[in-house]
Amino acid sequence: MNIGIDATCWWNNRGFGRFTRELLTALFQLESNHHFYLFVDQPLRELESLDNVTVVQVTSSRPTTEAAVADSRRSVPDMYQMYKAVARTPLDIMFFPAVYSWFPVPRHVPSMVTVHDAIAEHYPKLIFPKWKNRLFWTLKVKLALWRSSRILTVSQAAKAEIIEYMGVHGSHIDVASAAPNPRFVQTHDSALIAAARQRAKLPSDAPIIVYVGGLAPHKNLHGLLDGFAKAAQSGHIGNVHLALIGDFKGGGFLSNYTSLNEKVMANPMLRERVHFSGYVSDDDLIALYSSALAAAMPSFSEGFGLPAIEAMACAAPVLSSDRGSLPEVVGDAGLYFDPFDTQAICQAIIDMVESTTLHARLSANARARARQFSWERAARLTLEHLENLHGG
C-alpha cells in the first residue's frame, strides 16, 4: 500500500508537532510492505535514507508552521500546490497527523485526519479571540471532517469531545495514543540537573513544581498562579518554587504571557517564587522533570496531555486538572482538582508537598503508568486503522 502523509507540521514545537515526529518515526520502523510518501514544504533530511520513505518537497510561499497559526492562515495557492503534489503521486490513502495542517486531496484518495481535541470548539474564545480567525478555523475543520473518510484521535476523552462539540458520529472515529520519547527517563546526575536549572533561571536547591506547555488561556495558568499563591501564603509549602516552561510568544498561537507576568510582578510572593523559563531543550526538560516535586497540568481541557506522560516517565507525579483526557492519561500518578476552583488547586499543592509518603507513592505510580504508553504501540494502532481504511 502507498500511504501519503502530510508532514508539514514536523517542525512545529507544540504537542501536535512532537506527535507527528514521534509517531511517524515509530511508524517507519514497523515491519510492513507499505511505502510512505511524505509531503513537506521544507527540507526534511532526517528521513531521506529510509528505504520505505519518499520525501516530496512542495514549493510554498510560506511554511505551514509559519502560516497556519492563530493570527494568520495558509494561502489557497500554497494548498493547491500540495493538492497537485498528492494528485501526481500514486497513493492508496492519505494520512494527516494533525487537522492543523490539513489541505484538500483528490476525492479518489481516501483520507484519515487526526483531530487531537475539540478545545477550539469547546472554548472558542480562549483559542481564537478574533471572530475572523475563529471562522477560518471552523470552516477548515468542517471541510476536513467532511472530506475525510475516518477521524483519528489520541484519547477516549478527546473522542467524546469530538462527538459532542463537532457532531462527528463515534463510529467514524478511531483512537490511537501518544507516549513519552524513550529518552524521558529519570536522571540523578546532579551536574546535569544543576546546569539545566541554571539555564532555566531556577534556584539550584529549592523544590520546584514545573508547568510545561503553551502559555495559552485554556491552559488555566492564571488559575494555577492563584492556587499557588494561596498555597504559598498558607505557610504549608515551605520554599517551593513554580517554573512556567514554554514559548512566551506561543509559537504563533494565543499567549497569556503578558497578563501572567503582570500578575506575578504585582504579587511580591509570586515575584520571588515564579519563574518564566521560556523554551528549553529536551535534555534540560528531562533534568528538570527528574528534580521536580511535581508537574502541573491545570488545563480546562486536554486532548492527551503529552507533558504529563513525559514528566511521569521521569518519576514526577502530576498536579492535574480533572477535565479532558488527563484522568485517562495520568491515572493513579496524580492529585486531581477542579480547574475552576483555585482553593482546590491550592489544597492539591499543599497535599503534594506535605505528605512525603503520598509523594513517594505517586512518584512510583508515575513511572509504572508511563511504561504503559509507547510510540511503537501508538504506531501499530495507527497503521491498523490506516489498513482498515484501505481495506474498507
mmCIF file of C-alpha atoms in Angstrom:
data_model
loop_
_atom_site.group_PDB
_atom_site.id
_atom_site.type_symbol
_atom_site.label_atom_id
_atom_site.label_comp_id
_atom_site.label_asym_id
_atom_site.label_seq_id
_atom_site.Cartn_x
_atom_site.Cartn_y
_atom_site.Cartn_z
ATOM 1 C CA MET A 1 0.000 0.000 0.000
ATOM 2 C CA ASN A 2 1.236 3.511 -0.824
ATOM 3 C CA ILE A 3 0.443 5.794 2.110
ATOM 4 C CA GLY A 4 0.668 9.549 1.699
ATOM 5 C CA ILE A 5 1.373 11.571 4.844
ATOM 6 C CA ASP A 6 1.183 15.306 5.376
ATOM 7 C CA ALA A 7 4.362 16.082 7.346
ATOM 8 C CA THR A 8 4.265 19.879 7.071
ATOM 9 C CA CYS A 9 3.919 20.272 10.859
ATOM 10 C CA TRP A 10 7.094 18.218 11.512
ATOM 11 C CA TRP A 11 8.867 21.447 12.600
ATOM 12 C CA ASN A 12 6.191 22.662 14.996
ATOM 13 C CA ASN A 13 7.330 22.843 18.645
ATOM 14 C CA ARG A 14 3.884 22.299 20.139
ATOM 15 C CA GLY A 15 2.271 18.988 21.022
ATOM 16 C CA PHE A 16 0.999 18.109 17.570
ATOM 17 C CA GLY A 17 4.447 18.716 16.093
ATOM 18 C CA ARG A 18 6.013 16.351 18.612
ATOM 19 C CA PHE A 19 3.197 13.851 17.977
ATOM 20 C CA THR A 20 3.943 13.976 14.246
ATOM 21 C CA ARG A 21 7.686 13.432 14.667
ATOM 22 C CA GLU A 22 7.389 10.661 17.233
ATOM 23 C CA LEU A 23 4.506 8.793 15.595
ATOM 24 C CA LEU A 24 5.974 8.858 12.085
ATOM 25 C CA THR A 25 9.435 7.834 13.296
ATOM 26 C CA ALA A 26 7.897 4.820 15.057
ATOM 27 C CA LEU A 27 5.615 4.091 12.099
ATOM 28 C CA PHE A 28 8.503 3.843 9.633
ATOM 29 C CA GLN A 29 10.308 1.388 11.919
ATOM 30 C CA LEU A 30 7.456 -1.145 11.883
ATOM 31 C CA GLU A 31 7.808 -4.166 9.649
ATOM 32 C CA SER A 32 5.377 -3.794 6.766
ATOM 33 C CA ASN A 33 5.206 -3.850 2.969
ATOM 34 C CA HIS A 34 3.909 -0.304 2.802
ATOM 35 C CA HIS A 35 5.671 2.671 1.256
ATOM 36 C CA PHE A 36 5.242 6.132 2.715
ATOM 37 C CA TYR A 37 5.232 9.396 0.748
ATOM 38 C CA LEU A 38 5.843 12.421 2.982
ATOM 39 C CA PHE A 39 4.585 15.758 1.679
ATOM 40 C CA VAL A 40 6.536 18.670 3.146
ATOM 41 C CA ASP A 41 7.147 22.361 2.430
ATOM 42 C CA GLN A 42 10.622 22.497 3.988
ATOM 43 C CA PRO A 43 13.685 20.269 3.517
ATOM 44 C CA LEU A 44 13.420 17.098 5.623
ATOM 45 C CA ARG A 45 16.803 15.390 5.610
ATOM 46 C CA GLU A 46 16.312 13.113 8.630
ATOM 47 C CA LEU A 47 14.221 10.532 6.780
ATOM 48 C CA GLU A 48 15.711 10.565 3.281
ATOM 49 C CA SER A 49 17.846 7.477 3.950
ATOM 50 C CA LEU A 50 14.881 5.225 4.764
ATOM 51 C CA ASP A 51 14.043 2.720 2.020
ATOM 52 C CA ASN A 52 10.310 2.806 2.765
ATOM 53 C CA VAL A 53 10.020 6.616 2.713
ATOM 54 C CA THR A 54 9.934 9.082 -0.172
ATOM 55 C CA VAL A 55 10.044 12.760 0.772
ATOM 56 C CA VAL A 56 8.109 15.011 -1.607
ATOM 57 C CA GLN A 57 9.037 18.656 -1.071
ATOM 58 C CA VAL A 58 6.497 21.137 -2.411
ATOM 59 C CA THR A 59 7.321 24.763 -3.182
ATOM 60 C CA SER A 60 5.436 27.095 -0.844
ATOM 61 C CA SER A 61 5.368 30.850 -0.285
ATOM 62 C CA ARG A 62 5.481 30.286 3.485
ATOM 63 C CA PRO A 63 5.982 27.107 5.511
ATOM 64 C CA THR A 64 2.820 25.770 7.124
ATOM 65 C CA THR A 65 4.369 26.197 10.575
ATOM 66 C CA GLU A 66 4.504 29.958 9.932
ATOM 67 C CA ALA A 67 1.232 30.378 8.053
ATOM 68 C CA ALA A 68 -1.264 28.101 9.842
ATOM 69 C CA VAL A 69 -1.279 29.936 13.165
ATOM 70 C CA ALA A 70 -3.888 31.758 15.223
ATOM 71 C CA ASP A 71 -3.364 35.189 13.688
ATOM 72 C CA SER A 72 -2.787 34.066 10.094
ATOM 73 C CA ARG A 73 -3.736 31.376 7.585
ATOM 74 C CA ARG A 74 -2.310 29.429 4.669
ATOM 75 C CA SER A 75 -2.747 30.754 1.169
ATOM 76 C CA VAL A 76 -5.015 28.985 -1.305
ATOM 77 C CA PRO A 77 -2.206 28.740 -3.922
ATOM 78 C CA ASP A 78 0.055 27.001 -1.385
ATOM 79 C CA MET A 79 -2.612 24.451 -0.523
ATOM 80 C CA TYR A 80 -3.292 23.935 -4.231
ATOM 81 C CA GLN A 81 0.392 23.104 -4.741
ATOM 82 C CA MET A 82 0.079 20.453 -2.020
ATOM 83 C CA TYR A 83 -3.086 19.142 -3.688
ATOM 84 C CA LYS A 84 -1.309 18.830 -7.043
ATOM 85 C CA ALA A 85 1.649 17.030 -5.458
ATOM 86 C CA VAL A 86 -0.699 14.468 -3.917
ATOM 87 C CA ALA A 87 -2.594 14.095 -7.216
ATOM 88 C CA ARG A 88 0.675 13.319 -9.071
ATOM 89 C CA THR A 89 1.648 10.590 -6.597
ATOM 90 C CA PRO A 90 0.279 7.017 -6.833
ATOM 91 C CA LEU A 91 -1.385 6.852 -3.417
ATOM 92 C CA ASP A 92 -3.840 4.392 -1.925
ATOM 93 C CA ILE A 93 -4.683 6.536 1.113
ATOM 94 C CA MET A 94 -3.686 9.852 2.705
ATOM 95 C CA PHE A 95 -2.977 10.483 6.399
ATOM 96 C CA PHE A 96 -2.909 13.821 8.228
ATOM 97 C CA PRO A 97 -1.257 13.682 11.704
ATOM 98 C CA ALA A 98 -2.950 16.983 12.588
ATOM 99 C CA VAL A 99 -6.013 18.802 11.286
ATOM 100 C CA TYR A 100 -3.942 21.948 11.889
ATOM 101 C CA SER A 101 -2.104 21.359 8.592
ATOM 102 C CA TRP A 102 -4.910 19.718 6.589
ATOM 103 C CA PHE A 103 -5.395 20.541 2.911
ATOM 104 C CA PRO A 104 -7.809 19.090 0.342
ATOM 105 C CA VAL A 105 -6.749 15.970 -1.567
ATOM 106 C CA PRO A 106 -8.299 14.365 -4.667
ATOM 107 C CA ARG A 107 -11.599 12.670 -3.928
ATOM 108 C CA HIS A 108 -10.420 9.273 -5.182
ATOM 109 C CA VAL A 109 -7.840 9.123 -2.350
ATOM 110 C CA PRO A 110 -9.440 8.049 0.971
ATOM 111 C CA SER A 111 -8.020 10.041 3.868
ATOM 112 C CA MET A 112 -7.741 9.959 7.635
ATOM 113 C CA VAL A 113 -7.259 13.208 9.574
ATOM 114 C CA THR A 114 -6.088 13.421 13.182
ATOM 115 C CA VAL A 115 -8.136 15.690 15.426
ATOM 116 C CA HIS A 116 -6.237 15.933 18.700
ATOM 117 C CA ASP A 117 -9.009 17.626 20.645
ATOM 118 C CA ALA A 118 -12.127 19.774 20.419
ATOM 119 C CA ILE A 119 -10.803 22.564 22.657
ATOM 120 C CA ALA A 120 -11.285 25.253 19.987
ATOM 121 C CA GLU A 121 -14.920 24.181 19.690
ATOM 122 C CA HIS A 122 -15.453 23.763 23.459
ATOM 123 C CA TYR A 123 -13.705 27.029 24.435
ATOM 124 C CA PRO A 124 -13.583 29.012 21.173
ATOM 125 C CA LYS A 125 -12.879 32.433 22.685
ATOM 126 C CA LEU A 126 -9.915 31.081 24.650
ATOM 127 C CA ILE A 127 -8.289 29.833 21.437
ATOM 128 C CA PHE A 128 -9.389 32.397 18.841
ATOM 129 C CA PRO A 129 -10.442 35.705 20.428
ATOM 130 C CA LYS A 130 -10.909 37.274 16.985
ATOM 131 C CA TRP A 131 -14.076 36.158 15.206
ATOM 132 C CA LYS A 132 -12.381 36.077 11.805
ATOM 133 C CA ASN A 133 -9.727 33.592 12.926
ATOM 134 C CA ARG A 134 -12.428 31.534 14.623
ATOM 135 C CA LEU A 135 -14.414 31.491 11.377
ATOM 136 C CA PHE A 136 -11.470 30.364 9.247
ATOM 137 C CA TRP A 137 -10.639 27.583 11.719
ATOM 138 C CA THR A 138 -14.258 26.405 11.855
ATOM 139 C CA LEU A 139 -14.568 26.323 8.073
ATOM 140 C CA LYS A 140 -11.282 24.437 7.665
ATOM 141 C CA VAL A 141 -12.165 21.840 10.282
ATOM 142 C CA LYS A 142 -15.672 21.315 8.903
ATOM 143 C CA LEU A 143 -14.252 20.842 5.415
ATOM 144 C CA ALA A 144 -11.575 18.465 6.704
ATOM 145 C CA LEU A 145 -14.163 16.368 8.557
ATOM 146 C CA TRP A 146 -16.460 16.323 5.521
ATOM 147 C CA ARG A 147 -13.710 15.263 3.101
ATOM 148 C CA SER A 148 -12.077 12.660 5.377
ATOM 149 C CA SER A 149 -13.138 9.032 5.449
ATOM 150 C CA ARG A 150 -12.006 8.467 9.044
ATOM 151 C CA ILE A 151 -11.009 10.562 12.058
ATOM 152 C CA LEU A 152 -8.107 9.624 14.329
ATOM 153 C CA THR A 153 -7.732 10.970 17.837
ATOM 154 C CA VAL A 154 -5.477 10.353 20.824
ATOM 155 C CA SER A 155 -7.743 9.506 23.777
ATOM 156 C CA GLN A 156 -11.237 8.337 24.621
ATOM 157 C CA ALA A 157 -11.878 11.720 26.266
ATOM 158 C CA ALA A 158 -10.916 13.526 23.063
ATOM 159 C CA LYS A 159 -13.215 11.211 21.105
ATOM 160 C CA ALA A 160 -16.109 12.074 23.433
ATOM 161 C CA GLU A 161 -15.479 15.820 22.994
ATOM 162 C CA ILE A 162 -15.240 15.479 19.203
ATOM 163 C CA ILE A 163 -18.596 13.726 19.218
ATOM 164 C CA GLU A 164 -20.155 16.369 21.489
ATOM 165 C CA TYR A 165 -18.685 19.572 20.062
ATOM 166 C CA MET A 166 -18.025 18.672 16.427
ATOM 167 C CA GLY A 167 -21.005 16.447 15.794
ATOM 168 C CA VAL A 168 -18.964 13.532 14.407
ATOM 169 C CA HIS A 169 -20.519 10.103 14.806
ATOM 170 C CA GLY A 170 -18.494 7.880 17.114
ATOM 171 C CA SER A 171 -18.376 5.076 14.537
ATOM 172 C CA HIS A 172 -16.200 7.301 12.310
ATOM 173 C CA ILE A 173 -13.542 7.919 14.989
ATOM 174 C CA ASP A 174 -10.530 5.718 15.706
ATOM 175 C CA VAL A 175 -8.295 6.107 18.765
ATOM 176 C CA ALA A 176 -4.532 5.625 18.943
ATOM 177 C CA SER A 177 -2.490 7.341 21.650
ATOM 178 C CA ALA A 178 0.664 9.296 22.373
ATOM 179 C CA ALA A 179 3.645 8.418 24.563
ATOM 180 C CA PRO A 180 6.881 9.721 26.052
ATOM 181 C CA ASN A 181 10.029 9.527 23.971
ATOM 182 C CA PRO A 182 12.219 6.703 25.365
ATOM 183 C CA ARG A 183 14.798 9.364 26.278
ATOM 184 C CA PHE A 184 12.482 10.582 29.032
ATOM 185 C CA VAL A 185 13.885 8.637 31.980
ATOM 186 C CA GLN A 186 14.668 9.999 35.431
ATOM 187 C CA THR A 187 18.230 11.172 35.863
ATOM 188 C CA HIS A 188 20.029 11.509 39.190
ATOM 189 C CA ASP A 189 23.026 13.304 37.673
ATOM 190 C CA SER A 190 23.390 16.349 39.919
ATOM 191 C CA ALA A 191 25.601 18.179 37.418
ATOM 192 C CA LEU A 192 23.045 17.828 34.637
ATOM 193 C CA ILE A 193 20.257 18.941 36.940
ATOM 194 C CA ALA A 194 22.223 21.940 38.208
ATOM 195 C CA ALA A 195 23.096 23.033 34.663
ATOM 196 C CA ALA A 196 19.503 22.647 33.482
ATOM 197 C CA ARG A 197 18.189 24.663 36.401
ATOM 198 C CA GLN A 198 20.733 27.395 35.769
ATOM 199 C CA ARG A 199 19.749 27.651 32.093
ATOM 200 C CA ALA A 200 16.072 27.730 33.076
ATOM 201 C CA LYS A 201 16.752 30.516 35.618
ATOM 202 C CA LEU A 202 15.662 28.335 38.549
ATOM 203 C CA PRO A 203 17.079 28.110 42.065
ATOM 204 C CA SER A 204 19.595 25.287 42.401
ATOM 205 C CA ASP A 205 18.248 23.676 45.554
ATOM 206 C CA ALA A 206 14.612 24.728 46.054
ATOM 207 C CA PRO A 207 11.763 22.251 45.478
ATOM 208 C CA ILE A 208 10.072 23.093 42.169
ATOM 209 C CA ILE A 209 6.742 22.466 40.507
ATOM 210 C CA VAL A 210 7.053 22.618 36.731
ATOM 211 C CA TYR A 211 4.462 23.503 34.137
ATOM 212 C CA VAL A 212 5.457 22.695 30.545
ATOM 213 C CA GLY A 213 3.458 23.797 27.507
ATOM 214 C CA GLY A 214 1.952 26.781 25.810
ATOM 215 C CA LEU A 215 1.005 29.851 27.840
ATOM 216 C CA ALA A 216 -2.443 29.861 26.258
ATOM 217 C CA PRO A 217 -5.677 30.832 28.075
ATOM 218 C CA HIS A 218 -7.157 27.315 28.057
ATOM 219 C CA LYS A 219 -4.098 26.057 29.951
ATOM 220 C CA ASN A 220 -5.518 27.872 33.018
ATOM 221 C CA LEU A 221 -2.218 29.298 34.209
ATOM 222 C CA HIS A 222 -3.960 32.217 35.900
ATOM 223 C CA GLY A 223 -5.813 29.639 37.982
ATOM 224 C CA LEU A 224 -2.552 27.828 38.719
ATOM 225 C CA LEU A 225 -0.909 31.087 39.861
ATOM 226 C CA ASP A 226 -3.883 31.912 42.088
ATOM 227 C CA GLY A 227 -3.830 28.442 43.651
ATOM 228 C CA PHE A 228 -0.064 28.546 44.083
ATOM 229 C CA ALA A 229 -0.250 31.984 45.717
ATOM 230 C CA LYS A 230 -2.810 30.697 48.227
ATOM 231 C CA ALA A 231 -0.651 27.674 48.994
ATOM 232 C CA ALA A 232 2.428 29.842 49.498
ATOM 233 C CA GLN A 233 0.538 32.280 51.727
ATOM 234 C CA SER A 234 -0.785 29.390 53.839
ATOM 235 C CA GLY A 235 2.746 28.658 55.055
ATOM 236 C CA HIS A 236 2.348 24.935 54.291
ATOM 237 C CA ILE A 237 4.637 24.529 51.287
ATOM 238 C CA GLY A 238 7.948 25.897 52.525
ATOM 239 C CA ASN A 239 10.213 27.322 49.838
ATOM 240 C CA VAL A 240 8.564 25.656 46.835
ATOM 241 C CA HIS A 241 9.007 27.495 43.517
ATOM 242 C CA LEU A 242 6.978 27.311 40.290
ATOM 243 C CA ALA A 243 8.548 27.133 36.824
ATOM 244 C CA LEU A 244 6.476 28.032 33.765
ATOM 245 C CA ILE A 245 8.291 26.451 30.821
ATOM 246 C CA GLY A 246 7.162 27.288 27.320
ATOM 247 C CA ASP A 247 7.463 29.699 24.423
ATOM 248 C CA PHE A 248 6.450 33.179 25.630
ATOM 249 C CA LYS A 249 5.140 34.083 22.161
ATOM 250 C CA GLY A 250 3.008 30.957 21.878
ATOM 251 C CA GLY A 251 4.535 29.676 18.637
ATOM 252 C CA GLY A 252 2.031 31.738 16.654
ATOM 253 C CA PHE A 253 -0.872 30.870 18.938
ATOM 254 C CA LEU A 254 -2.567 32.984 21.594
ATOM 255 C CA SER A 255 -0.320 33.555 24.608
ATOM 256 C CA ASN A 256 -1.190 34.846 28.069
ATOM 257 C CA TYR A 257 2.417 35.731 28.866
ATOM 258 C CA THR A 258 1.815 39.476 29.299
ATOM 259 C CA SER A 259 -1.079 39.119 31.743
ATOM 260 C CA LEU A 260 0.635 36.248 33.592
ATOM 261 C CA ASN A 261 3.798 38.278 34.002
ATOM 262 C CA GLU A 262 1.782 41.271 35.233
ATOM 263 C CA LYS A 263 0.100 39.063 37.845
ATOM 264 C CA VAL A 264 3.450 37.744 39.043
ATOM 265 C CA MET A 265 5.046 41.189 39.195
ATOM 266 C CA ALA A 266 2.100 42.572 41.200
ATOM 267 C CA ASN A 267 2.477 39.959 43.971
ATOM 268 C CA PRO A 268 5.759 40.027 45.943
ATOM 269 C CA MET A 269 5.439 36.361 46.927
ATOM 270 C CA LEU A 270 4.832 35.265 43.336
ATOM 271 C CA ARG A 271 7.587 37.558 42.112
ATOM 272 C CA GLU A 272 10.039 35.700 44.366
ATOM 273 C CA ARG A 273 8.850 32.160 43.575
ATOM 274 C CA VAL A 274 7.534 32.067 39.979
ATOM 275 C CA HIS A 275 9.952 31.772 37.068
ATOM 276 C CA PHE A 276 9.277 32.143 33.334
ATOM 277 C CA SER A 277 11.882 29.812 31.867
ATOM 278 C CA GLY A 278 10.921 30.031 28.196
ATOM 279 C CA TYR A 279 11.516 27.156 25.793
ATOM 280 C CA VAL A 280 14.040 24.541 26.982
ATOM 281 C CA SER A 281 15.685 21.585 25.242
ATOM 282 C CA ASP A 282 14.515 18.022 25.821
ATOM 283 C CA ASP A 283 17.751 17.228 27.683
ATOM 284 C CA ASP A 284 17.084 20.070 30.106
ATOM 285 C CA LEU A 285 13.427 19.117 30.336
ATOM 286 C CA ILE A 286 14.363 15.602 31.449
ATOM 287 C CA ALA A 287 16.656 17.024 34.130
ATOM 288 C CA LEU A 288 14.004 19.473 35.337
ATOM 289 C CA TYR A 289 11.279 16.823 35.496
ATOM 290 C CA SER A 290 13.672 14.474 37.300
ATOM 291 C CA SER A 291 14.336 17.007 40.048
ATOM 292 C CA ALA A 292 10.778 18.360 40.284
ATOM 293 C CA LEU A 293 8.441 17.895 43.186
ATOM 294 C CA ALA A 294 5.624 17.582 40.633
ATOM 295 C CA ALA A 295 4.451 18.591 37.180
ATOM 296 C CA ALA A 296 1.368 20.808 36.924
ATOM 297 C CA MET A 297 -1.372 20.293 34.326
ATOM 298 C CA PRO A 298 -4.145 22.741 35.281
ATOM 299 C CA SER A 299 -5.852 22.876 31.852
ATOM 300 C CA PHE A 300 -9.557 23.290 31.309
ATOM 301 C CA SER A 301 -9.209 20.520 28.720
ATOM 302 C CA GLU A 302 -6.532 18.411 27.006
ATOM 303 C CA GLY A 303 -6.722 16.013 24.088
ATOM 304 C CA PHE A 304 -3.942 13.899 25.588
ATOM 305 C CA GLY A 305 -1.517 15.854 27.766
ATOM 306 C CA LEU A 306 1.921 14.865 26.471
ATOM 307 C CA PRO A 307 3.880 16.862 29.097
ATOM 308 C CA ALA A 308 2.137 14.857 31.826
ATOM 309 C CA ILE A 309 3.272 11.483 30.482
ATOM 310 C CA GLU A 310 6.790 12.790 29.820
ATOM 311 C CA ALA A 311 7.002 14.064 33.399
ATOM 312 C CA MET A 312 5.690 10.750 34.725
ATOM 313 C CA ALA A 313 8.373 8.863 32.792
ATOM 314 C CA CYS A 314 10.891 10.929 34.784
ATOM 315 C CA ALA A 315 9.160 9.953 38.064
ATOM 316 C CA ALA A 316 7.390 13.290 38.552
ATOM 317 C CA PRO A 317 3.813 12.936 39.856
ATOM 318 C CA VAL A 318 1.190 15.261 38.401
ATOM 319 C CA LEU A 319 -0.907 18.020 39.925
ATOM 320 C CA SER A 320 -3.732 17.509 37.485
ATOM 321 C CA SER A 321 -6.968 19.033 36.349
ATOM 322 C CA ASP A 322 -9.802 16.520 36.473
ATOM 323 C CA ARG A 323 -11.014 17.511 32.982
ATOM 324 C CA GLY A 324 -10.483 16.214 29.464
ATOM 325 C CA SER A 325 -8.048 13.380 28.900
ATOM 326 C CA LEU A 326 -5.891 13.988 31.962
ATOM 327 C CA PRO A 327 -7.509 11.442 34.332
ATOM 328 C CA GLU A 328 -7.324 8.887 31.496
ATOM 329 C CA VAL A 329 -3.617 9.524 30.944
ATOM 330 C CA VAL A 330 -2.369 10.296 34.458
ATOM 331 C CA GLY A 331 -4.321 7.525 36.184
ATOM 332 C CA ASP A 332 -3.049 6.851 39.718
ATOM 333 C CA ALA A 333 0.020 9.081 39.309
ATOM 334 C CA GLY A 334 -1.554 12.379 40.267
ATOM 335 C CA LEU A 335 -3.642 14.514 42.576
ATOM 336 C CA TYR A 336 -6.739 15.932 40.876
ATOM 337 C CA PHE A 337 -8.581 19.213 41.217
ATOM 338 C CA ASP A 338 -11.387 21.159 39.587
ATOM 339 C CA PRO A 339 -9.515 23.664 37.362
ATOM 340 C CA PHE A 340 -12.161 26.304 38.045
ATOM 341 C CA ASP A 341 -11.601 26.063 41.825
ATOM 342 C CA THR A 342 -8.408 27.827 42.947
ATOM 343 C CA GLN A 343 -8.846 26.577 46.524
ATOM 344 C CA ALA A 344 -8.827 23.012 45.195
ATOM 345 C CA ILE A 345 -5.613 23.768 43.285
ATOM 346 C CA CYS A 346 -4.134 25.221 46.466
ATOM 347 C CA GLN A 347 -5.047 22.149 48.521
ATOM 348 C CA ALA A 348 -3.622 19.737 45.935
ATOM 349 C CA ILE A 349 -0.304 21.614 46.040
ATOM 350 C CA ILE A 350 -0.263 21.526 49.857
ATOM 351 C CA ASP A 351 -1.056 17.790 49.923
ATOM 352 C CA MET A 352 1.699 17.047 47.414
ATOM 353 C CA VAL A 353 4.248 18.978 49.488
ATOM 354 C CA GLU A 354 3.245 17.924 52.985
ATOM 355 C CA SER A 355 2.855 14.158 52.570
ATOM 356 C CA THR A 356 6.171 12.534 51.718
ATOM 357 C CA THR A 357 4.512 9.105 51.794
ATOM 358 C CA LEU A 358 1.882 10.213 49.279
ATOM 359 C CA HIS A 359 4.511 11.824 47.073
ATOM 360 C CA ALA A 360 6.671 8.675 47.067
ATOM 361 C CA ARG A 361 3.684 6.511 46.131
ATOM 362 C CA LEU A 362 2.610 8.829 43.324
ATOM 363 C CA SER A 363 6.178 9.008 42.004
ATOM 364 C CA ALA A 364 6.415 5.213 41.831
ATOM 365 C CA ASN A 365 2.983 5.072 40.201
ATOM 366 C CA ALA A 366 4.108 7.680 37.663
ATOM 367 C CA ARG A 367 6.986 5.575 36.361
ATOM 368 C CA ALA A 368 4.819 2.452 36.195
ATOM 369 C CA ARG A 369 1.977 4.284 34.474
ATOM 370 C CA ALA A 370 4.258 5.881 31.878
ATOM 371 C CA ARG A 371 5.583 2.461 30.862
ATOM 372 C CA GLN A 372 2.076 1.556 29.660
ATOM 373 C CA PHE A 373 2.432 4.060 26.808
ATOM 374 C CA SER A 374 4.812 3.617 23.877
ATOM 375 C CA TRP A 375 5.162 5.147 20.435
ATOM 376 C CA GLU A 376 5.529 1.677 18.945
ATOM 377 C CA ARG A 377 2.084 0.766 20.280
ATOM 378 C CA ALA A 378 0.650 4.073 19.023
ATOM 379 C CA ALA A 379 2.201 3.457 15.598
ATOM 380 C CA ARG A 380 0.822 -0.099 15.416
ATOM 381 C CA LEU A 381 -2.667 1.106 16.269
ATOM 382 C CA THR A 382 -2.419 3.921 13.712
ATOM 383 C CA LEU A 383 -1.186 1.544 10.995
ATOM 384 C CA GLU A 384 -4.004 -0.858 11.805
ATOM 385 C CA HIS A 385 -6.543 1.966 11.404
ATOM 386 C CA LEU A 386 -4.944 3.009 8.099
ATOM 387 C CA GLU A 387 -5.006 -0.573 6.809
ATOM 388 C CA ASN A 388 -8.672 -0.840 7.804
ATOM 389 C CA LEU A 389 -9.350 2.394 5.926
ATOM 390 C CA HIS A 390 -7.777 0.934 2.786
ATOM 391 C CA GLY A 391 -9.497 -2.411 3.225
ATOM 392 C CA GLY A 392 -12.874 -0.808 3.847
#
